[in-house]
CSV table of C-alpha atoms and ligand atoms in Angstrom, one decimal:
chain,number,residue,atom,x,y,z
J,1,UNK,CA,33.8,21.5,-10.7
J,2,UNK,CA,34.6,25.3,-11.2
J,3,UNK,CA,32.3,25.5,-14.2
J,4,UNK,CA,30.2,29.0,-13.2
J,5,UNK,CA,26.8,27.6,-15.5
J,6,UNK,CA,24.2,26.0,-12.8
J,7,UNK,CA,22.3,23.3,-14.2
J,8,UNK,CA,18.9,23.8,-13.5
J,9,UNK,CA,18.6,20.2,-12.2
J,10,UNK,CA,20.9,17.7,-10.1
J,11,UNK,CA,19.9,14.4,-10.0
J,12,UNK,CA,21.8,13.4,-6.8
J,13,UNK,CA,21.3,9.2,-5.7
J,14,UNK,CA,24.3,7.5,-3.8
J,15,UNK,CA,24.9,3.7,-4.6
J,16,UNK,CA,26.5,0.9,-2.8
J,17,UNK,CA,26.9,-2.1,-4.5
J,18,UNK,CA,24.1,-1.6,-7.3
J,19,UNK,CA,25.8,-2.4,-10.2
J,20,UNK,CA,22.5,-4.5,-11.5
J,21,UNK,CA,19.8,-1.7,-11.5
J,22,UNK,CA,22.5,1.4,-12.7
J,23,UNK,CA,22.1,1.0,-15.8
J,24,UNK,CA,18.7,0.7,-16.2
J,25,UNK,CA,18.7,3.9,-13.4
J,26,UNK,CA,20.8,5.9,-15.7
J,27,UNK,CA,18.6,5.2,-18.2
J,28,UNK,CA,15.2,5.8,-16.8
J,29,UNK,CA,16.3,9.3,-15.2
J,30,UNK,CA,17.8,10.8,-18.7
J,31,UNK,CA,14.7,9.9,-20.6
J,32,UNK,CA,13.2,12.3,-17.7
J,33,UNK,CA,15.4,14.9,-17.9
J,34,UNK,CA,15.0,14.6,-21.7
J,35,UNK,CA,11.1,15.1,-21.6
J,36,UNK,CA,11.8,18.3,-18.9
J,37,UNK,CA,14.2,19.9,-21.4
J,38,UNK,CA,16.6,22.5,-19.9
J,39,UNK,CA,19.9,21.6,-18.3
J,40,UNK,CA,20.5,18.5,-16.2
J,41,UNK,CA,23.0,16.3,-14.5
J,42,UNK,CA,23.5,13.8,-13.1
J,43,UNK,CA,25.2,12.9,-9.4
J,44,UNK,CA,26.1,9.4,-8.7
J,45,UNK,CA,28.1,8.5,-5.8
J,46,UNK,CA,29.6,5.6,-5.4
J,47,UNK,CA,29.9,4.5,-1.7
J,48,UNK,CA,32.9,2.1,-1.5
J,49,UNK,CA,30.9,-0.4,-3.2
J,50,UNK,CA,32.9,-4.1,-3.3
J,51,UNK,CA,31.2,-4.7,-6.9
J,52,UNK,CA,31.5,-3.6,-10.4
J,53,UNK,CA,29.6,-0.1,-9.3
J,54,UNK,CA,32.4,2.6,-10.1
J,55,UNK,CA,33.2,0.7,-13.5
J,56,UNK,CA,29.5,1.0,-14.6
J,57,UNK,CA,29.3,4.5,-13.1
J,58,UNK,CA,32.6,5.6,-15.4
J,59,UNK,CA,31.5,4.2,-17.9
J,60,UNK,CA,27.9,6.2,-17.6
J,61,UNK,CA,30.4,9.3,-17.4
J,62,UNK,CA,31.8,8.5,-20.3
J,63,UNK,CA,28.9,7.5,-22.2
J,64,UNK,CA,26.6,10.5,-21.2
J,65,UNK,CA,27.5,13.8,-20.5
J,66,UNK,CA,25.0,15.0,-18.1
J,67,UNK,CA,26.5,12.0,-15.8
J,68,UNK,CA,28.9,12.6,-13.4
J,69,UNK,CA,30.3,10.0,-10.9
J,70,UNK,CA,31.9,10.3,-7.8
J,71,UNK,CA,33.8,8.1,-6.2
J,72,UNK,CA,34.4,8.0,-1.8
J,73,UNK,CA,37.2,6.3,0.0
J,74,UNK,CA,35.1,4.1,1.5
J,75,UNK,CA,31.6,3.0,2.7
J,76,UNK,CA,30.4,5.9,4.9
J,77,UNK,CA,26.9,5.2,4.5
J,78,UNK,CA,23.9,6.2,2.6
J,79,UNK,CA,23.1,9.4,4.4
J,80,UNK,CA,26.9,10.9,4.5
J,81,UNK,CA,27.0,9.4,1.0
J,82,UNK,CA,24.2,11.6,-0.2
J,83,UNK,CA,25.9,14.1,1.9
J,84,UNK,CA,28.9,14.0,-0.9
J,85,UNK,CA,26.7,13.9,-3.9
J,86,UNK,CA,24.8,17.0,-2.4
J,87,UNK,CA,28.3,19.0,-1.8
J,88,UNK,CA,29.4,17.9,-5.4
J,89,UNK,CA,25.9,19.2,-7.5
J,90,UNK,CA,25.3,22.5,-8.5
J,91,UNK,CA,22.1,22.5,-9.6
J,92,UNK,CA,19.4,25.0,-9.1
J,93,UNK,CA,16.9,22.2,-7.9
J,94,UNK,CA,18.2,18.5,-6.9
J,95,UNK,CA,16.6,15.8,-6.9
J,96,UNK,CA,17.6,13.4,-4.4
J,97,UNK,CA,16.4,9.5,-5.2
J,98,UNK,CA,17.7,6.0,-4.3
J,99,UNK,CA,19.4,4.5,-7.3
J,100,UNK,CA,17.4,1.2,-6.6
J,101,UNK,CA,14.3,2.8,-8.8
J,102,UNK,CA,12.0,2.2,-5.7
J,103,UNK,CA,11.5,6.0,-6.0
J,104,UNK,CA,10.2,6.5,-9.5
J,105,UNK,CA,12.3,9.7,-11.4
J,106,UNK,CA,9.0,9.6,-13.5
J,107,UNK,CA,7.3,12.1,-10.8
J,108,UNK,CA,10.2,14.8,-11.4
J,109,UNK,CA,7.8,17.2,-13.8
J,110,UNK,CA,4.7,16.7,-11.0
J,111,UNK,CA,7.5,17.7,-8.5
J,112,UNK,CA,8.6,20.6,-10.8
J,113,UNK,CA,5.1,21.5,-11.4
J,114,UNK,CA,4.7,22.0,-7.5
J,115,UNK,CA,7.9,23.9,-7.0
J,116,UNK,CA,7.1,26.0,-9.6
J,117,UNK,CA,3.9,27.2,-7.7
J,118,UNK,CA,6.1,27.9,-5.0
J,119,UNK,CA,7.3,24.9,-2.8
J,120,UNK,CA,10.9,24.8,-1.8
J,121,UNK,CA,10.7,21.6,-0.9
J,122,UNK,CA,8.5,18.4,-2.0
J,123,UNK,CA,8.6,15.7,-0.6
J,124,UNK,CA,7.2,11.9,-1.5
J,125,UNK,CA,5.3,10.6,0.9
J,126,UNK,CA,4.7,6.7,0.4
J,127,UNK,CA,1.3,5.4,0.1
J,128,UNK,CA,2.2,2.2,-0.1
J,129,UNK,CA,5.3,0.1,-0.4
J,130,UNK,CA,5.0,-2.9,-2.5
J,131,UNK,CA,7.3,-5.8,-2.4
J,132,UNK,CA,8.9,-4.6,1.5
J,133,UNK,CA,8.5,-7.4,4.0
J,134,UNK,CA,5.8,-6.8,6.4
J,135,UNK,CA,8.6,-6.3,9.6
J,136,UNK,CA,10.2,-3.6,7.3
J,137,UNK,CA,6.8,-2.1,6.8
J,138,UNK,CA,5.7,-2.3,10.9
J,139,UNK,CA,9.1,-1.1,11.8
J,140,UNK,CA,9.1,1.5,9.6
J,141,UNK,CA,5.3,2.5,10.8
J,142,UNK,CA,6.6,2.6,14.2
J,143,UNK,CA,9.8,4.5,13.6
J,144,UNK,CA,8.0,7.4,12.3
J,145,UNK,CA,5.1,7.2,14.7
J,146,UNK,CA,7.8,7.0,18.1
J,147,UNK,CA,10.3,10.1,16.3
J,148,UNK,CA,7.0,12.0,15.6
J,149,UNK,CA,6.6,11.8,19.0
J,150,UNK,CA,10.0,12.9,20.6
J,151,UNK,CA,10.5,15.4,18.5
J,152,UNK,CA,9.3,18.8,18.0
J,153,UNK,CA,10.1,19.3,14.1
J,154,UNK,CA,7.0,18.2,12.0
J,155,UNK,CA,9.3,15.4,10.1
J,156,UNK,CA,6.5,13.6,7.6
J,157,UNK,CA,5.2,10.3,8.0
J,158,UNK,CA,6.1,7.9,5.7
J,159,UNK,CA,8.2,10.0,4.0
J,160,UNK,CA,11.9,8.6,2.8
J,161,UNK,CA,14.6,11.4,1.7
J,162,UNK,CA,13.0,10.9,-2.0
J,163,UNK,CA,12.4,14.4,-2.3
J,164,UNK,CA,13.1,17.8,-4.9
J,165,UNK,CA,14.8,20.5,-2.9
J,166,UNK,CA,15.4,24.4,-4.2
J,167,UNK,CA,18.9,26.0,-4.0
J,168,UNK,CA,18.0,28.0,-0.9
J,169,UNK,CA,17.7,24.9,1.0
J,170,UNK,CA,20.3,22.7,-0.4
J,171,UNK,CA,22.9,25.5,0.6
J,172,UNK,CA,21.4,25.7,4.5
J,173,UNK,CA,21.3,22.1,4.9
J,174,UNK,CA,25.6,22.0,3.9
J,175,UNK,CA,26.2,24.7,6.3
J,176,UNK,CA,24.5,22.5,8.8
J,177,UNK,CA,28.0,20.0,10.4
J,178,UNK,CA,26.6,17.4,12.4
J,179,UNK,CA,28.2,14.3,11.1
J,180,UNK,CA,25.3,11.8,12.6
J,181,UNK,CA,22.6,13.2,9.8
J,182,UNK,CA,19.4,11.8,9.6
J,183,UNK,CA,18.4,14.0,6.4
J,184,UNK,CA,15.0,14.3,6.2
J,185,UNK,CA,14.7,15.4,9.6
J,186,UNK,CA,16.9,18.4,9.1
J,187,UNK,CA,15.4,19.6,5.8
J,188,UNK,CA,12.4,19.2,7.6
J,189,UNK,CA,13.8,21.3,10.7
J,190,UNK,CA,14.7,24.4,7.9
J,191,UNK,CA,11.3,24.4,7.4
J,192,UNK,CA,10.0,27.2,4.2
J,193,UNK,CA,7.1,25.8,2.1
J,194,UNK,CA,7.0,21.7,2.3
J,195,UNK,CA,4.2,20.1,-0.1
J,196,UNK,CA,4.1,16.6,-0.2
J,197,UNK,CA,3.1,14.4,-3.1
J,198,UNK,CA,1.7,10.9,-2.5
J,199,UNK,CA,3.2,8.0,-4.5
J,200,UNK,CA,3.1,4.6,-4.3
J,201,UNK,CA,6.8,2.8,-3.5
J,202,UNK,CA,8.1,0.2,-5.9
J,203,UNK,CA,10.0,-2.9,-5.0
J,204,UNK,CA,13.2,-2.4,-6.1
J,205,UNK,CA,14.1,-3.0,-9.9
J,206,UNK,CA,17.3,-5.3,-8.6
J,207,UNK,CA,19.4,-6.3,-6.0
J,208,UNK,CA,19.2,-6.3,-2.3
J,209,UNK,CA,17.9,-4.2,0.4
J,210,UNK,CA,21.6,-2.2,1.7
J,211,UNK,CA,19.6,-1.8,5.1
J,212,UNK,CA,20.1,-4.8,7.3
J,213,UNK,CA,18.0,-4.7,10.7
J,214,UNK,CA,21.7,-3.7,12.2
J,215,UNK,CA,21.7,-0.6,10.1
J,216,UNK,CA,18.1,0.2,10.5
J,217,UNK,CA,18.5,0.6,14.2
J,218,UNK,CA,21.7,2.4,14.2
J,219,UNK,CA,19.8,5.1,11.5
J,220,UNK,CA,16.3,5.0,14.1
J,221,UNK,CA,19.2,5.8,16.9
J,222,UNK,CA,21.2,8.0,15.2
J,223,UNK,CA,17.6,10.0,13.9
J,224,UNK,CA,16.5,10.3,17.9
J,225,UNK,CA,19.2,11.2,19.3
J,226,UNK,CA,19.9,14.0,16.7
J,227,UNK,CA,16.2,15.5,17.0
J,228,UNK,CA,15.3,14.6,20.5
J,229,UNK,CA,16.7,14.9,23.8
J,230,UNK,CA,13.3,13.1,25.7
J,231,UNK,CA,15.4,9.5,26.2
J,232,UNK,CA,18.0,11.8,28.3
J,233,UNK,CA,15.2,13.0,30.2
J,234,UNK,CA,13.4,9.7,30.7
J,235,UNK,CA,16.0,9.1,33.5
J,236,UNK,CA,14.3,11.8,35.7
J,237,UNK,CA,10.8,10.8,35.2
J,238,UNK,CA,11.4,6.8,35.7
J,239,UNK,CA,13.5,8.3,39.2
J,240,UNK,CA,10.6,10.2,40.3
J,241,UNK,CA,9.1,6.6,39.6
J,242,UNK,CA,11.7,4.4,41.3
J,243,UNK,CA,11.3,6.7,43.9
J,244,UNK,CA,7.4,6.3,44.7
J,245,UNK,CA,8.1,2.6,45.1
J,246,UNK,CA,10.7,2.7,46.9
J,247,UNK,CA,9.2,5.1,49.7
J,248,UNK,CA,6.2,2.5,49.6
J,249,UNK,CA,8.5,-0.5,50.1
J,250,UNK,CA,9.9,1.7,53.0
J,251,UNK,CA,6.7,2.4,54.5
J,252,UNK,CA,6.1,-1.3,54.1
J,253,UNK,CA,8.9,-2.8,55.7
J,254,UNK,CA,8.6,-0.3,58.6
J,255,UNK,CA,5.0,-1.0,59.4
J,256,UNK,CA,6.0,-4.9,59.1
J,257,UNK,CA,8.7,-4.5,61.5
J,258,UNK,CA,6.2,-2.8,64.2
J,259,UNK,CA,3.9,-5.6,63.4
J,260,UNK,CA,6.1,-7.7,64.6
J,261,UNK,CA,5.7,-9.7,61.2
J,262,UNK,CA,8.8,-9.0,59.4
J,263,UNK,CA,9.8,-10.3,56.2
J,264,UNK,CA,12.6,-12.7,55.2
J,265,UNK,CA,13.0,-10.5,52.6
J,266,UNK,CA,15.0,-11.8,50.1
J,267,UNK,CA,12.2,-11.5,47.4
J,268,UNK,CA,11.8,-8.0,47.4
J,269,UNK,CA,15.3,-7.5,48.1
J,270,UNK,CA,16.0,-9.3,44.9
J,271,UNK,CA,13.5,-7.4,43.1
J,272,UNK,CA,14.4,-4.0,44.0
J,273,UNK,CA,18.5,-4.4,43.2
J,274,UNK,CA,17.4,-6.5,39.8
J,275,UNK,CA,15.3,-3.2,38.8
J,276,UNK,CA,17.2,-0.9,40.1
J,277,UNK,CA,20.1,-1.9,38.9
J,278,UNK,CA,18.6,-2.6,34.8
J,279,UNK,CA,17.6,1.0,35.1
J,280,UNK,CA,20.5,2.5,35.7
J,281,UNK,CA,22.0,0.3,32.6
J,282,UNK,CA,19.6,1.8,30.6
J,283,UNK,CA,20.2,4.7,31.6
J,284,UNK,CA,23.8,4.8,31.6
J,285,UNK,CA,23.2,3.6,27.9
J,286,UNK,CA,21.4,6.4,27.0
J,287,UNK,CA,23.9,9.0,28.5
J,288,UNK,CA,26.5,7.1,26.5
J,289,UNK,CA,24.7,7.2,23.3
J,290,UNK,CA,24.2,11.0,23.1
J,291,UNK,CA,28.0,11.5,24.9
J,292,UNK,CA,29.4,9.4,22.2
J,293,UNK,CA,28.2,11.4,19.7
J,294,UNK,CA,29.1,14.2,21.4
J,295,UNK,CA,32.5,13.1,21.1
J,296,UNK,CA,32.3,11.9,17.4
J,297,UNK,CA,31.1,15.5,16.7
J,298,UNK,CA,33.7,17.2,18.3
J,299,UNK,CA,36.6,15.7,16.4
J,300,UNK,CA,35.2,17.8,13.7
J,301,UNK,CA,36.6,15.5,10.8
J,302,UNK,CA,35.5,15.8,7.4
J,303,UNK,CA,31.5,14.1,6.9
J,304,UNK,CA,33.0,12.3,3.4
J,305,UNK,CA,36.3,11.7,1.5
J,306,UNK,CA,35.9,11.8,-2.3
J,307,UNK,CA,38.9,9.9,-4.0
J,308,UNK,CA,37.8,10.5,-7.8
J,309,UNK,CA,35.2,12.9,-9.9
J,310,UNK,CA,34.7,11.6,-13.7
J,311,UNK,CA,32.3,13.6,-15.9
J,312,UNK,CA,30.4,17.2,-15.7
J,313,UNK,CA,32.6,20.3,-16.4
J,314,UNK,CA,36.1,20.2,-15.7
Z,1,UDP,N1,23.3,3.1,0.2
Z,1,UDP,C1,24.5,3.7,0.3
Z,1,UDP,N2,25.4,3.3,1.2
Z,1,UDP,C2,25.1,2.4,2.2
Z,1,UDP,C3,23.8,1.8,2.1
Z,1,UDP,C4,22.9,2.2,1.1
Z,1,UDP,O1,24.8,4.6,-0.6
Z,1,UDP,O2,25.9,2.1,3.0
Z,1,UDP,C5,22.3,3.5,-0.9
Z,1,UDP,C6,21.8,2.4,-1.8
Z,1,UDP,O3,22.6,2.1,-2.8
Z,1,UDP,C7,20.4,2.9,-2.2
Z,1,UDP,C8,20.0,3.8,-1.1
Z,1,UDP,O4,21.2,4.1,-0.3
Z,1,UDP,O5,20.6,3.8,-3.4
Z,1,UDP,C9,19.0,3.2,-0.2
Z,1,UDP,O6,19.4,1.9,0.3
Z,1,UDP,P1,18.5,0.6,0.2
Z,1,UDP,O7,17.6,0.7,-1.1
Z,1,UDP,O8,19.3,-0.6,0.3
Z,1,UDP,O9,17.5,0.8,1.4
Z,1,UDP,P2,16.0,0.4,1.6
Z,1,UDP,O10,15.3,1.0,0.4
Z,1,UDP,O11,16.0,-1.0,1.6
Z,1,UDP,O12,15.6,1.1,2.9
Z,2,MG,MG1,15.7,0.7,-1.5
């Protein structure tokens, strides 16, 4: 990896257990970079897949120059495995893309087309999504609509990391460390020219969805928590809440007692110390998530361990 000659174009896709569609991935994005001409490679990561991923991958290396696969320690996870791939390219625009061919590599020339009139980054933004289930499609929808709304970075709707990058902002989003990376968010926080281009999403040419609802959540948490700090501060407005009805419950009991008409009270009793105390749980959560991170962060260990690099310039 020490060759000085940028390729003008990375391809960079990370891949766990997609030994079905690779091929036919490999395929489909040379015959693009054939038709764009110039220099091109390749980046396929392989994130501790349990298949026959890193045998097809080699063997892409072998067969075709332009690929070049690498190979983690282990699962770390699609974003921190796209991390890798990102660190490994050097080309002068990447092109960041699933390796499930949901993304089509066919819209590479319309994305070069855009960041040639000046974008540094383009982004696809989904206009539809064909063969998703309808809860991944309503959870998605809400996902974006509920970060949109905690966060102050303009992150696009509907937009997946399916996206061509420049140079410029490649190189500031690796100098950023946080190890809980929700990716589109930060190359949305560098900010520069964003265009999007609309495209419609394709089921995916083979295999299974990697993204099991456990994972989904975990990424939705890991996304809020790195872009807003609004849960934290829910706490305070939900106390100024708690607060109001508990000064009316206190009122209430005291104007009962000089009544003369006072309460049992074990209802409301109940109903205060049941409420009370599942808000304090959540909150507690909440504290925990971000602290937890906190914590994760400041170990400061490497974001990805690479075990093997076959193919590209040695
Ligand atoms: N992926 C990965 N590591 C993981 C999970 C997924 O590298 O732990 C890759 C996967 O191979 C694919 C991309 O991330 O190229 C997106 O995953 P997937 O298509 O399963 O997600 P979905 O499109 O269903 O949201
Ligand atoms: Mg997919």
């Amino acid at each position: 990896m020490t060759s000085a000659v940028r390729p003008a174009l990375s391809v960079v896709a990370p891949c766990y257990n997609e030994q079905e569609v690779l091929p036919e991935f490999v395929r489909r994005v040379g015959a693009v970079l054939d038709g764009i001409g110039g220099t091109g490679e390749i980046v396929l990561v392989d994130d501790g897949s349990a298949d026959g991923t890193w045998a097809v991958m080699a063997k892409s290396a072998a067969d075709d120059p332009r690929v070049v696969a690498v190979r983690l320690m282990r699962n770390h996870g699609h974003q921190l495995a796209l991390t890798a791939g990102l660190s490994v390219c050097r080309g002068a625009r990447v092109l960041i893309i699933d390796a499930d061919l949901q993304d089509p590599p066919e819209l590479l020339p319309e994305m070069m087309a855009l960041m040639d009139q000046g974008a540094d980054v383009v982004y696809g933004q989904r206009r539809q999504r064909n063969g998703e289930s309808l809860f991944k499609r309503a959870s998605a929808a809400a996902f974006y609509r509920l970060i949109g709304r905690l966060t102050d970075v303009a992150i696009p709707t509907d937009a997946g990391d399916f996206r061509l990058v420049n140079r410029r902002v490649l190189d500031l989003l690796l100098a950023m460390p946080e190890r809980h990376r929700f990716l589109r968010g930060m190359i949305a926080w560098i900010g520069g020219n964003q265009v999007p281009l609309v495209y419609d999403r394709q089921a995916r040419a083979a295999g299974q969805s990697k993204y099991p609802l456990a994972k989904m959540v975990r990424f939705a948490v890991d996304a809020i928590t790195a872009f807003s700090v609004v849960p934290l501060m829910a706490s305070m407005t939900i106390g100024w809440v708690m607060a109001a009805v508990g000064f009316g419950f206190f009122v209430y009991s005291i104007v009962g007692w000089a009544l003369g008409a006072t309460l049992p009270g074990w209802t409301s009793l109940m109903a205060a110390v049941g409420l009370l105390g599942g808000m304090q749980f959540l909150m507690l959560g909440i504290i925990g998530a971000y602290l937890g991170r906190l914590y994760d962060q400041s170990k400061g260990r490497p974001l990805f361990m690479i075990s093997e690099i076959v193919g590209g310039p040695q």
